Coordinates of C-alpha atoms and ligand atoms in Angstrom, one line a residue:
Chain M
X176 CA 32.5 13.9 2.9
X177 CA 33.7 15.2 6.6
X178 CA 32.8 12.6 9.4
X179 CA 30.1 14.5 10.5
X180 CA 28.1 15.8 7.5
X181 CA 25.3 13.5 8.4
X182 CA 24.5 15.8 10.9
X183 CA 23.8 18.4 8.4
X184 CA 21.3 19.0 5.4
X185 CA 18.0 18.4 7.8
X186 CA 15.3 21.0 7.2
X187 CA 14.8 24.9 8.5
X188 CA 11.5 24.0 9.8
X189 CA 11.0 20.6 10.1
X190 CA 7.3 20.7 11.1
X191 CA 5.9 22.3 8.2
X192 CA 8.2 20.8 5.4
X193 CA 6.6 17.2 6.9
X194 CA 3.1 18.5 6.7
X195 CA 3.7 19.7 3.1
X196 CA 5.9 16.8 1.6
X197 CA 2.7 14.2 3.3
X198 CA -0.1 16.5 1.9
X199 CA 1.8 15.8 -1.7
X200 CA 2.1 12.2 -0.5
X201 CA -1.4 12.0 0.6
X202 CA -2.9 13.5 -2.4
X203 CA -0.5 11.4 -5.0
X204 CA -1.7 8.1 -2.9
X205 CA -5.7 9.4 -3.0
X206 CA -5.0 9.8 -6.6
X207 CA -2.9 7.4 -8.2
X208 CA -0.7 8.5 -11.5
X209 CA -0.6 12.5 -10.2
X210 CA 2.4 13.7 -10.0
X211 CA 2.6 15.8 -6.5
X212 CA 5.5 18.4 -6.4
X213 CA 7.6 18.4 -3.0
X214 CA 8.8 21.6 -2.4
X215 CA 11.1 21.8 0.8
X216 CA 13.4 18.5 0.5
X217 CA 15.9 18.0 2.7
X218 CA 19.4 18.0 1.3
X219 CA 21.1 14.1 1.9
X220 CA 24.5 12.9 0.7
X221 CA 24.4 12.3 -2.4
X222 CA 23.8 8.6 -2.4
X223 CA 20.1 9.3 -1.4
X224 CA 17.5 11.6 -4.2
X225 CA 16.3 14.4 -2.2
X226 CA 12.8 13.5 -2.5
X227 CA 13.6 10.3 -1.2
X228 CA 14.8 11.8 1.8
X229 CA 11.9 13.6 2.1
X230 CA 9.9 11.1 2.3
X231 CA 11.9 8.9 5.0
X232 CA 11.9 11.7 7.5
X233 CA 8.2 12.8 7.1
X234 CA 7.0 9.1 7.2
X235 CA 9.9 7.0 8.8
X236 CA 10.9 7.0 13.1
X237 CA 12.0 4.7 15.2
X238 CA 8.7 2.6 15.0
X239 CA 9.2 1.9 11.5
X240 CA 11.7 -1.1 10.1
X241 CA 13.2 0.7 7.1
X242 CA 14.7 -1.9 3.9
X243 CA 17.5 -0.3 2.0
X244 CA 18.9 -1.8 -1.2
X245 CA 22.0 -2.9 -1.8
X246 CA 23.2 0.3 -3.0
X247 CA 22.0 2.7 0.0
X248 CA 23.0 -0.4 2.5
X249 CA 26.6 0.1 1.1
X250 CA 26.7 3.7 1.4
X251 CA 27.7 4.6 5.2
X252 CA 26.7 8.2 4.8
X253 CA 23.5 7.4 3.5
X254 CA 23.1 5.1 6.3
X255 CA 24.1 7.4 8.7
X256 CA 21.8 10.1 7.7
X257 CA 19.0 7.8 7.9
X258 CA 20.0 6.9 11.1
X259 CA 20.2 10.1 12.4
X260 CA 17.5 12.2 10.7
X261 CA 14.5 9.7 11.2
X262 CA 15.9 7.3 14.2
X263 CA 14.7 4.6 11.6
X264 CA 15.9 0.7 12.7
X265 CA 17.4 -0.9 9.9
X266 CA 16.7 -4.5 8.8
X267 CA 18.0 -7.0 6.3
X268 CA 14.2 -8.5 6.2
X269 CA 12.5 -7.1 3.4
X270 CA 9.1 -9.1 4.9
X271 CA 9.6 -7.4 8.2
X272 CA 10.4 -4.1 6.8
X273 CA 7.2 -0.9 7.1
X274 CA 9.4 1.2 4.6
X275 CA 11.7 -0.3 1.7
X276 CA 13.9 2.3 -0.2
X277 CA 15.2 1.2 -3.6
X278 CA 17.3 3.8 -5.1
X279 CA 18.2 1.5 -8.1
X280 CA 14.8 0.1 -9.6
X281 CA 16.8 -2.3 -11.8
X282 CA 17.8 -4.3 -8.8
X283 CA 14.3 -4.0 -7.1
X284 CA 13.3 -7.5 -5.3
X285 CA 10.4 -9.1 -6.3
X286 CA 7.1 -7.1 -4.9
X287 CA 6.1 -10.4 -3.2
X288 CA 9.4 -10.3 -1.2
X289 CA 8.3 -7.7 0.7
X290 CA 5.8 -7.6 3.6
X291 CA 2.0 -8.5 2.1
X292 CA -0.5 -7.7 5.4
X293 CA -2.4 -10.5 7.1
X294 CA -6.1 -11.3 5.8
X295 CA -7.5 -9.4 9.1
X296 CA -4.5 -6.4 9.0
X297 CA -4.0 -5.7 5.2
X298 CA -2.4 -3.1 6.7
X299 CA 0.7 -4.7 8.3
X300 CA 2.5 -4.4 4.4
X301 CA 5.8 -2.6 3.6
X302 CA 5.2 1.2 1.7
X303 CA 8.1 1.0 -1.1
X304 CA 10.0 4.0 -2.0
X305 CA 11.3 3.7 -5.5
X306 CA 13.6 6.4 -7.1
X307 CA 12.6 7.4 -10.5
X308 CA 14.4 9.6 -13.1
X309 CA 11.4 10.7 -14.8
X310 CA 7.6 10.8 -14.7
X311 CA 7.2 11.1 -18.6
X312 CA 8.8 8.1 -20.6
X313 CA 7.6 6.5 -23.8
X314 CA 6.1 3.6 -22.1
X315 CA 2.7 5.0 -20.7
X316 CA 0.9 2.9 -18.6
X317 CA -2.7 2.8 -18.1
X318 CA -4.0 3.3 -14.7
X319 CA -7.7 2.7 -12.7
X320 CA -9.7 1.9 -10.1
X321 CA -9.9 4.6 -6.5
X322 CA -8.9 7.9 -6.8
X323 CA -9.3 7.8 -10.9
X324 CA -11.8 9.2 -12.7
X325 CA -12.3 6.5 -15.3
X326 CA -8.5 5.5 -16.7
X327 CA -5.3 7.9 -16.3
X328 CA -2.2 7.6 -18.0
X329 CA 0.8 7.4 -16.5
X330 CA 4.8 7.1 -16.9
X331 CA 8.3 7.0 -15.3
X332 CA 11.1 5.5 -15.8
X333 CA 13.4 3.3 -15.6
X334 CA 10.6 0.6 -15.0
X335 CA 11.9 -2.5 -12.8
X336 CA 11.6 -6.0 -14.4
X337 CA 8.6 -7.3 -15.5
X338 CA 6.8 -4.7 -13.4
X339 CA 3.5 -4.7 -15.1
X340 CA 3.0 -8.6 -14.5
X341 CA 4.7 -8.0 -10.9
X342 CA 2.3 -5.1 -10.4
X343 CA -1.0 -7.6 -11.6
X344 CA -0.2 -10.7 -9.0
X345 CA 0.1 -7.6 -6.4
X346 CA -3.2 -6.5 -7.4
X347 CA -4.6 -10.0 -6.8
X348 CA -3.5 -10.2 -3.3
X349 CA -5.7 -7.3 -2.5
X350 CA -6.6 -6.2 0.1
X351 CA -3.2 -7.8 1.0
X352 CA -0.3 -6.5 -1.0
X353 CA 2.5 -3.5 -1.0
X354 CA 1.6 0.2 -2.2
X355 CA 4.3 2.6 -4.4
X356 CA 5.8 5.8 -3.7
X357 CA 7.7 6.8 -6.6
X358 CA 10.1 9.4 -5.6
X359 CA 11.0 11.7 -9.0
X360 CA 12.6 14.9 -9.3
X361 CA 11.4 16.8 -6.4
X362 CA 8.0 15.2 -6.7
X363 CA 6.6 11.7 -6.2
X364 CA 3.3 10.3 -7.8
X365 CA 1.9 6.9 -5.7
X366 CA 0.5 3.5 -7.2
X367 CA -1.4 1.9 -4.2
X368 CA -2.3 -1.7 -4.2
X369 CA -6.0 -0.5 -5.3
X370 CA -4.4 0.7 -8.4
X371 CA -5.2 -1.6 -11.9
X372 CA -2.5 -0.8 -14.4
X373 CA -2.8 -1.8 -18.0
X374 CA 0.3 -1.1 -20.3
X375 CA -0.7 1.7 -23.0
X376 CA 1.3 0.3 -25.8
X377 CA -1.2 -1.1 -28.5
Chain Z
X126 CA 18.0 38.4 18.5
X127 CA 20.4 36.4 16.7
X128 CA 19.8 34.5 13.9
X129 CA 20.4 31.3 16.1
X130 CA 17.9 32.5 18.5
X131 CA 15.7 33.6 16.0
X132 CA 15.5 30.0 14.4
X133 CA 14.9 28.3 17.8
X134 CA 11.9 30.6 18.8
X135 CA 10.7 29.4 15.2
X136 CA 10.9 25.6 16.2
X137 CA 9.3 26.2 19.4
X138 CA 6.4 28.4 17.8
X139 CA 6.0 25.8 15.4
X140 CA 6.7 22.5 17.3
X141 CA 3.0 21.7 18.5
X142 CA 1.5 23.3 14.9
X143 CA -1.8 21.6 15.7
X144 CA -1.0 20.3 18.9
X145 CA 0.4 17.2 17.9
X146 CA 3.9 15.9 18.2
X147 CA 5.2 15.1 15.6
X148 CA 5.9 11.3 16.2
X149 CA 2.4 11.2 16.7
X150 CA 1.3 13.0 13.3
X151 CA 3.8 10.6 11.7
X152 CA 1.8 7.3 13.2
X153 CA -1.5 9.4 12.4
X154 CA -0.6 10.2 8.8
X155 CA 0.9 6.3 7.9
X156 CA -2.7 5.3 9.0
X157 CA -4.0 7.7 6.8
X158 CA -1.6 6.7 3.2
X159 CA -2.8 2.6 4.4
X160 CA -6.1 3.9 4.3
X161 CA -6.1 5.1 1.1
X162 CA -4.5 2.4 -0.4
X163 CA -7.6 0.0 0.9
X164 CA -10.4 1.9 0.9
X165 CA -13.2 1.4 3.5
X166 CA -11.1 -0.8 5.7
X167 CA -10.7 0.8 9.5
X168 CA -6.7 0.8 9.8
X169 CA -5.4 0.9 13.6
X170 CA -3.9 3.9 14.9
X171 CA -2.5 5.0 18.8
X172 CA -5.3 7.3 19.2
X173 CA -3.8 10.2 21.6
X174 CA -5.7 12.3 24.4
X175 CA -6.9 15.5 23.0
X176 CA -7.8 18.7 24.8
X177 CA -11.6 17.6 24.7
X178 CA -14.0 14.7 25.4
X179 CA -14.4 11.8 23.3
X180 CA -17.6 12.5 21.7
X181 CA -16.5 15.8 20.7
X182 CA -15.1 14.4 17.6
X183 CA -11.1 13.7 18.7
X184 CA -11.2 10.7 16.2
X185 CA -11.7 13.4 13.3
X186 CA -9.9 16.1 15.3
X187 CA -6.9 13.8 15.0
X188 CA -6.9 13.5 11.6
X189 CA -7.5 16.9 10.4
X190 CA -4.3 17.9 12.7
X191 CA -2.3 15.6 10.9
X192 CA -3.3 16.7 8.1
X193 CA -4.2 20.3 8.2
X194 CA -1.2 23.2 6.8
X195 CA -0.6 27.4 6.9
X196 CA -2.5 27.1 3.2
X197 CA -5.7 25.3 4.2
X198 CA -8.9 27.1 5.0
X199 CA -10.6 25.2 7.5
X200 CA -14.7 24.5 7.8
X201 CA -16.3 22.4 10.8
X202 CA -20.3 21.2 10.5
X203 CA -22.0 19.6 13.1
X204 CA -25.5 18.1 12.0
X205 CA -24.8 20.5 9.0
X206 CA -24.5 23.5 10.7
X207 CA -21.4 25.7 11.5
X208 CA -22.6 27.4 14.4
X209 CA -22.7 24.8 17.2
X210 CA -21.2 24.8 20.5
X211 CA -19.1 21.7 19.4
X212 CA -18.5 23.0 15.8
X213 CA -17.1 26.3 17.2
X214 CA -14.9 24.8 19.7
X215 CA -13.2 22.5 17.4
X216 CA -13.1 25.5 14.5
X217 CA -11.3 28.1 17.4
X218 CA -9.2 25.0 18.3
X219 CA -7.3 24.8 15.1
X220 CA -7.6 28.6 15.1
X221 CA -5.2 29.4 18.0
X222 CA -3.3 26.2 17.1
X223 CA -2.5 26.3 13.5
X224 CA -3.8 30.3 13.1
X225 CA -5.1 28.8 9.4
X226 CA -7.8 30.6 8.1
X227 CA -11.3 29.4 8.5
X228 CA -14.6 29.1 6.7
X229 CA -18.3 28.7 6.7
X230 CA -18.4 28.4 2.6
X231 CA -18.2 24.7 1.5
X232 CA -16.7 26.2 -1.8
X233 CA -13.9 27.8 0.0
X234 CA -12.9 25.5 1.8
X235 CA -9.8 22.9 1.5
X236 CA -10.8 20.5 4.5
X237 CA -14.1 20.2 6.0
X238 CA -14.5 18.5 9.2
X239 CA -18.1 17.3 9.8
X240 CA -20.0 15.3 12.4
X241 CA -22.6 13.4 10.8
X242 CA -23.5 15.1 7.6
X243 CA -21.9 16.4 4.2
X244 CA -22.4 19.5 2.8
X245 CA -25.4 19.6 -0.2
X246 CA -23.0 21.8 -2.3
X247 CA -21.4 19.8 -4.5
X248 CA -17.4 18.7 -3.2
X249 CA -14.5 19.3 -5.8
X250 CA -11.6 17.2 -6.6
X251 CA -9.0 18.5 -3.8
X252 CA -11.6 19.5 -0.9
X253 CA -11.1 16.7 1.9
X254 CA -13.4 15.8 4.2
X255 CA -13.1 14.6 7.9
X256 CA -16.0 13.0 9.5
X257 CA -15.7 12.5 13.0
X258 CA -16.4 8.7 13.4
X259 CA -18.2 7.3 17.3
X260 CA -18.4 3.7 16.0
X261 CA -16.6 2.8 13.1
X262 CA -17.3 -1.0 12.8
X263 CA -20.6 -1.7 11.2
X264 CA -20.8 -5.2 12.4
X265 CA -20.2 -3.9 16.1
X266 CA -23.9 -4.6 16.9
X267 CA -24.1 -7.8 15.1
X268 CA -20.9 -9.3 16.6
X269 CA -19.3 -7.7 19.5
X270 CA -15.9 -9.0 19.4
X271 CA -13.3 -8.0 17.6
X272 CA -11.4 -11.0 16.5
X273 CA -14.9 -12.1 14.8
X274 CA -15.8 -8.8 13.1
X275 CA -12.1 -8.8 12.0
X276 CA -12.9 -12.6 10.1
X277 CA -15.2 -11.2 9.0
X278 CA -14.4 -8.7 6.7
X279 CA -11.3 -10.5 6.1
X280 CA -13.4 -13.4 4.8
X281 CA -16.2 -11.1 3.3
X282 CA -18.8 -13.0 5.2
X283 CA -21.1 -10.5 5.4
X284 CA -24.3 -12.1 5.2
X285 CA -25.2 -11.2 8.8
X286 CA -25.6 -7.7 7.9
X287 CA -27.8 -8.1 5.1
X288 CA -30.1 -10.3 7.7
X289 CA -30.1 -7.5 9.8
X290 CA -31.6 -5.5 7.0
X291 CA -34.0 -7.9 5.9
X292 CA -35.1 -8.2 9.6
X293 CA -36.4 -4.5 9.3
X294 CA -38.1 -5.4 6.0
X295 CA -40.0 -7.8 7.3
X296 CA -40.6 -6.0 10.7
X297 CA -41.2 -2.4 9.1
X298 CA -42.1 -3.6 5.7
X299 CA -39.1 -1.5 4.6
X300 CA -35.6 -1.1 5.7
X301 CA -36.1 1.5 8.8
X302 CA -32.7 2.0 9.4
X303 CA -31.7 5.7 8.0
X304 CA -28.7 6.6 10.1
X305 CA -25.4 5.4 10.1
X306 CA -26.9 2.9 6.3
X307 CA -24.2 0.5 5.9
X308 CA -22.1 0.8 2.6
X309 CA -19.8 -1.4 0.6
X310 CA -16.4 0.1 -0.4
X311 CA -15.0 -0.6 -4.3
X312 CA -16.9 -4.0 -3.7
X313 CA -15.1 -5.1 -0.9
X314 CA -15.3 -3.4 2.6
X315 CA -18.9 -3.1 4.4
X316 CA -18.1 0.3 6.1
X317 CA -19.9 2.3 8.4
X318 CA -20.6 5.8 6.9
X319 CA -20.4 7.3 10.3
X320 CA -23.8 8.4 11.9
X321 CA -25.0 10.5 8.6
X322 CA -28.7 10.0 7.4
X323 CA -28.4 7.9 4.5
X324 CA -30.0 10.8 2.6
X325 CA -26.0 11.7 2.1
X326 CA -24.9 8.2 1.1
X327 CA -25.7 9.1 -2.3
X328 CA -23.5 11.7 -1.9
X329 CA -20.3 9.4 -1.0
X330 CA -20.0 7.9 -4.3
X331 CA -17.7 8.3 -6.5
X332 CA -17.2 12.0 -4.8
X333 CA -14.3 13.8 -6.3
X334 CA -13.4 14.5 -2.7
X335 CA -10.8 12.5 -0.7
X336 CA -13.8 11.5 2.7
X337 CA -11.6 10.6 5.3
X338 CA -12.8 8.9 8.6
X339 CA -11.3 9.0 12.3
X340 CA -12.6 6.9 15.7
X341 CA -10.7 8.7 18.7
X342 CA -12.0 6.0 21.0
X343 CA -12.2 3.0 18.9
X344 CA -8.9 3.9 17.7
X345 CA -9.4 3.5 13.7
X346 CA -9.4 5.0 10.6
X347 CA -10.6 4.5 7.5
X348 CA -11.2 6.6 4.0
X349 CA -13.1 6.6 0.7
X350 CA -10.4 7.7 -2.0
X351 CA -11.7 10.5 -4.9
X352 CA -14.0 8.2 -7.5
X353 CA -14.8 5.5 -5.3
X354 CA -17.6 3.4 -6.0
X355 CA -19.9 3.4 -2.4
X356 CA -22.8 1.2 -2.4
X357 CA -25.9 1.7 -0.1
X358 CA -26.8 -2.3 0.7
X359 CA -29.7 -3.3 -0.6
X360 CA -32.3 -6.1 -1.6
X361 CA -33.5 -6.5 -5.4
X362 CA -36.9 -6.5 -4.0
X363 CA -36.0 -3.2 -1.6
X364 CA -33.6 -1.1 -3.1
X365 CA -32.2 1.6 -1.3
X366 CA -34.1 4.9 -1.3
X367 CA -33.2 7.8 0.4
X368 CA -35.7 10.0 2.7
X369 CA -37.8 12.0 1.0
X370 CA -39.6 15.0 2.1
X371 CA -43.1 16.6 1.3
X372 CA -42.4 20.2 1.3
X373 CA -39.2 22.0 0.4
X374 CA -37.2 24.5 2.9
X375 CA -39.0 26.8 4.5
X376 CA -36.5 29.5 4.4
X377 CA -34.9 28.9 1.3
X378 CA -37.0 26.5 -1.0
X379 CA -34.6 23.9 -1.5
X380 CA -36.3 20.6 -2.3
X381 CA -33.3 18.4 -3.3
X382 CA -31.6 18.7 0.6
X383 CA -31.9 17.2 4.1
X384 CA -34.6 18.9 6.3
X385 CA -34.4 19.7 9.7
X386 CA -37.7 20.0 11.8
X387 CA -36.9 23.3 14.1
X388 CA -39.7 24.4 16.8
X389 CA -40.6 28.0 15.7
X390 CA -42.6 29.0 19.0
X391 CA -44.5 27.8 22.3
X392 CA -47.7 26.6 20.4
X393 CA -46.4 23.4 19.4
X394 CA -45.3 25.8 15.4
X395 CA -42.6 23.9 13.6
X396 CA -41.3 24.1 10.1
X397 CA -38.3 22.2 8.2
X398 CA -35.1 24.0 6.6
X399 CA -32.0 23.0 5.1
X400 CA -29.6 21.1 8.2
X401 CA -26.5 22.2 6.2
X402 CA -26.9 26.1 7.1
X403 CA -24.2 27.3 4.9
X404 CA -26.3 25.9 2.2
X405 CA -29.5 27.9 3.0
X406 CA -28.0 31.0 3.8
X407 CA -25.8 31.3 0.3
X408 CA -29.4 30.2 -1.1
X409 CA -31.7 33.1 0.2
X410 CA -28.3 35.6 -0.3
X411 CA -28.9 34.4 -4.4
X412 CA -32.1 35.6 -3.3
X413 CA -34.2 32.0 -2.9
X414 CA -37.0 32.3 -0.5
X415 CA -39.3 29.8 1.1
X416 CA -42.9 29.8 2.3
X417 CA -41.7 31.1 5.6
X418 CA -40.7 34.1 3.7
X419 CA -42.3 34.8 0.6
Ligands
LIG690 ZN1 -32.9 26.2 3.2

């Protein structure tokens, strides 16, 4: 890649691509296990998924901490893209961190290395970005609680390590605790902390 | 015009879409995901000066312009009823600075902002709703300070409030309060539902619409996800009722919806019809007719 090609593969209109890829957001964190396409992604180097990059420049600015695994940390044009499309500050603290960006879900950290929220500012927790090949995989999990009906099921892959028991201890920090955006194929379905996910296989 | 220059009058057209910057509808709609991931408790946000009062709704103004797209269609109720000074202003506000479309049919429309009521007709799964929030912290009157209302939701110590209710008991004989009727969240936040009557608590549970909630001047937000389970507090002994009233709409018939008392002339005349006005007027339009009427 040319020295400068960071500065390029931002979006036409910048304003309305962010209002659509957060409405898909929004309505993937209201209801867990949805898959929500995202129509106008950016186009990053190649290091970062598309809908990754999405997400980091509708959510992520230069108030927001941003986490990047080892293999976007490594990647200088991923990092300068980041850099200059969102003005996001980088840190090597994954408890200090708003936003965390895992491209490679087999190397994710444990969830409870990442920022939890205080008792009084649940808030105060770090938003993970994981890249996903796939929302259908033989593997279907078994999600409820808000924004579900009764049960939904749900899938992608790969699946980090011992997610589902990583995902249960997360579920008993609530209200403390991190919240999931899984970014797919030009889409991204959410698991917040409120989430309850029971494997399918029986 | 070039196609350079062309572009740039695009940005610049399109740069305050909604009259927010857009570092400030980024802060807005991170809020907004942390609220949905812990429903009922208020999240922070930098509330920003908006082109109108506070009182006139900017905590739900806010939110809907953070929220709010080219493919939405757009309804605003106040006390139920679309036709308001304040309901117009905000509707011709997102008007001229989003140029979506707008509504008076609960049916047709994808975000609803509302001050103090929600609509009779049934919400779908997709519709979200904005109330516009004055006081979002239901212990506020209990315990003024912060840092204590704060321990205490962290802590779940909310005992005091259900005193509070059982002070009305045993002053009224039943719990008088019927605005504003605290509610706990998925069995963990007490929440304020925002000044409705508690005739549309009901109506809050496990609604298949997203019910988001913005305080321009207390600076919070907080939401009630699709499904949620909302629960009016209550005693065994008093269980949570909602109003009831002894005659149906005068102009329509409904007897299932939240009346209004409206003055009908000089000599002290009065009758009660539907608050949500949408409601009545699709309801005589099927042809339903009160006693006013008939
Ligand atoms: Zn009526």
């Amino acid at each position: 890649m040319a020295e400068t090609d960071f500065l390029s593969g931002g979006l036409a209109d910048p304003v309305l691509a962010g209002q659509s890829a957060f409405r898909a957001i929004m309505q993937a964190m209201a209801e867990p296990g949805t898959v929500q396409a995202v129509a106008d992604c950016p186009t990053p180097p190649s290091g970062l998924s598309r809908t990754m990059a999405a997400i980091a420049t509708t959510l992520c600015d230069a108030d927001t901490p941003i986490w990047l695994d080892v293999a976007l940390a490594n990647d200088p044009q991923v990092v300068k893209w980041l850099a200059f499309h969102t003005g996001a500050p980088v840190t090597a603290d994954s408890g200090a961190a708003m936003f965390a960006f895992v491209s490679d879900p087999s190397s994710m950290p444990a969830l409870d290395r990442f920022a939890q929220g205080t008792d009084t500012y649940p808030d105060r927790s770090t938003t993970l970005v994981l890249a996903v090949d796939a929302f259908d995989a033989d593997q279907p999990l078994s999600l409820s609680g808000p924004g579900i009906e009764s049960t939904r099921r749900f899938a992608f892959a790969p699946l980090p390590e011992a997610f589902i028991d990583q995902w249960s201890e997360n579920r008993a920090r609530f209200p403390r605790g991190v919240d999931l955006i899984l970014a797919g194929p030009e889409a991204v379905a959410c698991l917040p902390r409120s989430t309850r996910i029971k494997s399918g296989e029986h | 015009m070039n196609s350079l220059d062309a572009g740039r009058e695009q940005v610049i057209a399109t740069y305050n879409f909604a009259y927010l910057d857009e570092q400030t509808k980024r802060m807005i709609r991170r809020a907004i995901l942390k609220s949905i991931a812990v429903p009922g408790y208020q999240v922070p946000f930098a509330s920003r000066e908006m082109p109108m009062p506070y009182g006139w709704g900017t905590g739900g103004v806010q939110v809907t312009a953070a929220i709010i797209g080219p493919d939405d269609r757009l309804k605003v109720i106040d006390q139920g009823a679309d036709d308001t000074t304040n309901a117009i202003s905000i509707r011709k506000f997102f008007e001229r600075t989003t140029g979506v479309e707008t509504t008076t049919l609960t049916a047709d429309a994808s975000i609803i902002q509302t001050r103090h009521r929600i609509p009779e007709t049934p919400l779908t799964a997709g519709q979200i709703l904005v109330f516009q929030v004055p006081i979002p912290e239901p212990l506020r009157f209990l315990e003024p300070r912060e840092t204590e209302t704060r321990t205490m939701h962290a802590l779940e110590e909310y005992g005091v409030m259900h005193v509070k209710l059982y002070e009305d008991i045993a002053r009224h004989g039943h719990i008088a309060t019927t605005y504003a009727y605290p509610v706990k969240v998925e069995g963990r936040y007490v929440t304020d539902p925002s000044p409705t009557p508690k005739f549309d608590n009901p109506k809050m549970h496990r609604n298949p619409a997203l019910q988001l909630f913005g305080a321009g001047r207390e600076m919070r937000i907080y939401a009630i996800p699709p499904w949620t389970e909302v629960v009016s507090l209550d005693f065994e002994d008093h269980p949570f009722e909602v109003q009831a009233f002894e005659r149906p709409c005068a102009l329509c018939g409904a007897d299932d919806v939240f009346l209004d008392e409206v003055i009908t002339d000089d000599r002290g005349g009065r009758m009660f019809v539907c608050s949500d006005t949408d409601h009545c007027n699709t309801r005589q339009a099927e042809g339903h007719a009160g006693e006013q009427e008939a």
